[in-house]
Amino acid sequence: MLEIGSQSTARHAPTPDASAPHGEACDLVTVPVRQGLEAVDILRRGGAPLVGPVLHDGACDTLGFLVPPGTAEGWDMPGSACTQTSGRGLRIPELPALPEPAGDAPRPAGWLLPPGDTGAVTDPAVLREALGQAARLIEAADGCR
């Protein structure tokens, strides 16, 4: 189980309704795919429902974690970005089903962890801790080459 420090929790506390029910706006934290996959593993080992829906871009360069609206206001994790949707664009689970690409065409964006298979959204304080742990694991692994 991840322990969350009070400073991290205060700075990245979810909005009063952290559940972001289907159809509600949410913010999106994007990270490099390697760090994101490590964080997903860390969160899933921590037990449900610690991780919410996760998107991947078509090139599989980044992963996007859905977090409660308002998270972007206090997000300051190096190596990541948090986009505030303010009700525009991204809504859970409104990502259209796209056909598979033909030939060498890039893959369309899609769900790594779709809504319904996860918690509603990822708590930003828990995500911050998992991303930090993932970065440390990657640094240690790269140092052992």
CSV table of C-alpha atoms in Angstrom, one decimal:
chain,number,residue,atom,x,y,z
A,1,MET,CA,0.0,0.0,0.0
A,2,LEU,CA,1.3,3.4,-0.9
A,3,GLU,CA,1.7,6.0,1.9
A,4,ILE,CA,1.0,9.5,0.9
A,5,GLY,CA,2.9,12.4,2.6
A,6,SER,CA,0.8,15.2,4.0
A,7,GLN,CA,2.5,17.8,1.8
A,8,SER,CA,1.8,15.8,-1.4
A,9,THR,CA,-1.8,15.2,-0.3
A,10,ALA,CA,-2.5,18.8,0.5
A,11,ARG,CA,-1.0,20.1,-2.8
A,12,HIS,CA,-2.8,17.5,-5.0
A,13,ALA,CA,-6.0,16.8,-3.0
A,14,PRO,CA,-8.8,15.7,-5.2
A,15,THR,CA,-11.9,17.9,-5.6
A,16,PRO,CA,-14.7,17.2,-3.1
A,17,ASP,CA,-16.3,14.7,-5.5
A,18,ALA,CA,-13.2,12.7,-6.6
A,19,SER,CA,-15.3,10.1,-8.4
A,20,ALA,CA,-15.9,12.0,-11.6
A,21,PRO,CA,-19.0,10.0,-12.7
A,22,HIS,CA,-19.4,8.9,-16.3
A,23,GLY,CA,-20.0,11.9,-18.5
A,24,GLU,CA,-18.3,14.4,-16.1
A,25,ALA,CA,-15.3,16.4,-17.0
A,26,CYS,CA,-11.9,15.4,-15.7
A,27,ASP,CA,-8.3,16.5,-16.0
A,28,LEU,CA,-5.6,14.4,-17.7
A,29,VAL,CA,-2.1,13.8,-16.4
A,30,THR,CA,0.2,12.7,-19.3
A,31,VAL,CA,3.6,11.0,-18.7
A,32,PRO,CA,6.1,9.1,-20.8
A,33,VAL,CA,4.9,5.6,-21.6
A,34,ARG,CA,7.7,3.8,-19.6
A,35,GLN,CA,7.0,5.7,-16.4
A,36,GLY,CA,3.3,5.4,-16.9
A,37,LEU,CA,3.3,1.7,-17.3
A,38,GLU,CA,5.5,1.3,-14.2
A,39,ALA,CA,3.0,3.6,-12.3
A,40,VAL,CA,0.1,1.5,-13.5
A,41,ASP,CA,1.8,-1.7,-12.2
A,42,ILE,CA,2.5,0.0,-8.9
A,43,LEU,CA,-1.1,1.2,-8.5
A,44,ARG,CA,-2.7,-2.1,-9.5
A,45,ARG,CA,-0.5,-3.9,-7.0
A,46,GLY,CA,-1.8,-1.5,-4.4
A,47,GLY,CA,-5.4,-2.8,-4.9
A,48,ALA,CA,-8.5,-1.5,-6.6
A,49,PRO,CA,-9.7,1.2,-7.1
A,50,LEU,CA,-6.4,3.1,-6.9
A,51,VAL,CA,-6.1,3.5,-10.7
A,52,GLY,CA,-8.8,4.9,-12.9
A,53,PRO,CA,-9.0,4.9,-16.7
A,54,VAL,CA,-5.7,5.3,-18.6
A,55,LEU,CA,-5.3,6.4,-22.2
A,56,HIS,CA,-2.5,5.8,-24.6
A,57,ASP,CA,-1.6,7.9,-27.6
A,58,GLY,CA,-1.5,6.4,-31.0
A,59,ALA,CA,2.3,6.2,-31.1
A,60,CYS,CA,2.4,4.7,-27.5
A,61,ASP,CA,4.8,7.5,-26.5
A,62,THR,CA,2.6,8.7,-23.6
A,63,LEU,CA,0.0,7.5,-21.2
A,64,GLY,CA,-2.8,9.7,-19.8
A,65,PHE,CA,-4.3,9.2,-16.4
A,66,LEU,CA,-7.8,10.6,-15.8
A,67,VAL,CA,-7.8,12.6,-12.6
A,68,PRO,CA,-10.5,14.7,-10.8
A,69,PRO,CA,-11.3,18.1,-12.3
A,70,GLY,CA,-9.2,20.8,-10.7
A,71,THR,CA,-6.0,18.7,-10.4
A,72,ALA,CA,-4.2,20.7,-13.1
A,73,GLU,CA,-4.3,23.8,-10.8
A,74,GLY,CA,-1.8,22.3,-8.4
A,75,TRP,CA,0.0,19.7,-10.5
A,76,ASP,CA,3.8,20.3,-10.6
A,77,MET,CA,5.4,16.9,-11.1
A,78,PRO,CA,8.5,17.2,-13.3
A,79,GLY,CA,8.4,15.1,-16.5
A,80,SER,CA,4.6,15.1,-16.6
A,81,ALA,CA,1.8,17.5,-17.6
A,82,CYS,CA,-1.7,17.9,-16.4
A,83,THR,CA,-4.3,19.3,-18.8
A,84,GLN,CA,-7.4,21.0,-17.4
A,85,THR,CA,-10.4,20.2,-19.4
A,86,SER,CA,-12.9,22.4,-17.7
A,87,GLY,CA,-15.7,20.4,-19.2
A,88,ARG,CA,-14.3,20.7,-22.7
A,89,GLY,CA,-13.2,17.7,-24.8
A,90,LEU,CA,-12.4,14.7,-22.7
A,91,ARG,CA,-15.2,13.1,-20.8
A,92,ILE,CA,-15.4,9.6,-19.3
A,93,PRO,CA,-16.0,7.3,-21.1
A,94,GLU,CA,-16.5,9.2,-24.4
A,95,LEU,CA,-13.6,7.9,-26.5
A,96,PRO,CA,-14.9,6.6,-29.8
A,97,ALA,CA,-14.0,3.2,-31.0
A,98,LEU,CA,-11.6,3.5,-33.9
A,99,PRO,CA,-10.8,1.0,-36.5
A,100,GLU,CA,-7.4,-0.7,-36.5
A,101,PRO,CA,-4.9,1.0,-38.9
A,102,ALA,CA,-3.9,-0.5,-42.2
A,103,GLY,CA,-0.3,-1.1,-43.1
A,104,ASP,CA,2.2,1.2,-41.5
A,105,ALA,CA,-0.4,3.8,-40.4
A,106,PRO,CA,-0.1,5.0,-36.8
A,107,ARG,CA,-2.4,3.3,-34.3
A,108,PRO,CA,-5.3,5.4,-33.0
A,109,ALA,CA,-5.3,6.5,-29.4
A,110,GLY,CA,-7.2,4.2,-27.1
A,111,TRP,CA,-7.8,2.9,-23.6
A,112,LEU,CA,-5.0,1.0,-21.8
A,113,LEU,CA,-7.4,0.7,-18.9
A,114,PRO,CA,-11.0,1.5,-20.0
A,115,PRO,CA,-13.7,3.0,-17.8
A,116,GLY,CA,-15.6,0.2,-16.1
A,117,ASP,CA,-12.5,-2.0,-15.7
A,118,THR,CA,-11.1,0.5,-13.1
A,119,GLY,CA,-12.0,3.0,-10.5
A,120,ALA,CA,-13.7,6.2,-11.6
A,121,VAL,CA,-10.5,8.4,-11.8
A,122,THR,CA,-7.0,8.2,-10.2
A,123,ASP,CA,-6.5,10.1,-7.0
A,124,PRO,CA,-3.8,12.7,-7.9
A,125,ALA,CA,-1.9,12.3,-4.6
A,126,VAL,CA,-1.7,8.5,-5.1
A,127,LEU,CA,-0.7,9.0,-8.8
A,128,ARG,CA,2.1,11.5,-7.8
A,129,GLU,CA,3.5,9.0,-5.4
A,130,ALA,CA,3.3,6.1,-7.9
A,131,LEU,CA,5.0,8.2,-10.6
A,132,GLY,CA,7.8,9.1,-8.2
A,133,GLN,CA,8.3,5.5,-7.3
A,134,ALA,CA,8.2,4.5,-11.0
A,135,ALA,CA,10.9,7.2,-11.8
A,136,ARG,CA,13.1,5.8,-9.1
A,137,LEU,CA,12.7,2.2,-10.4
A,138,ILE,CA,13.5,3.3,-13.9
A,139,GLU,CA,16.6,5.2,-12.8
A,140,ALA,CA,17.8,2.2,-10.8
A,141,ALA,CA,17.2,-0.2,-13.7
A,142,ASP,CA,19.0,2.1,-16.2
A,143,GLY,CA,21.9,2.4,-13.7
A,144,CYS,CA,22.4,-1.4,-13.7
A,145,ARG,CA,23.2,-1.6,-17.4
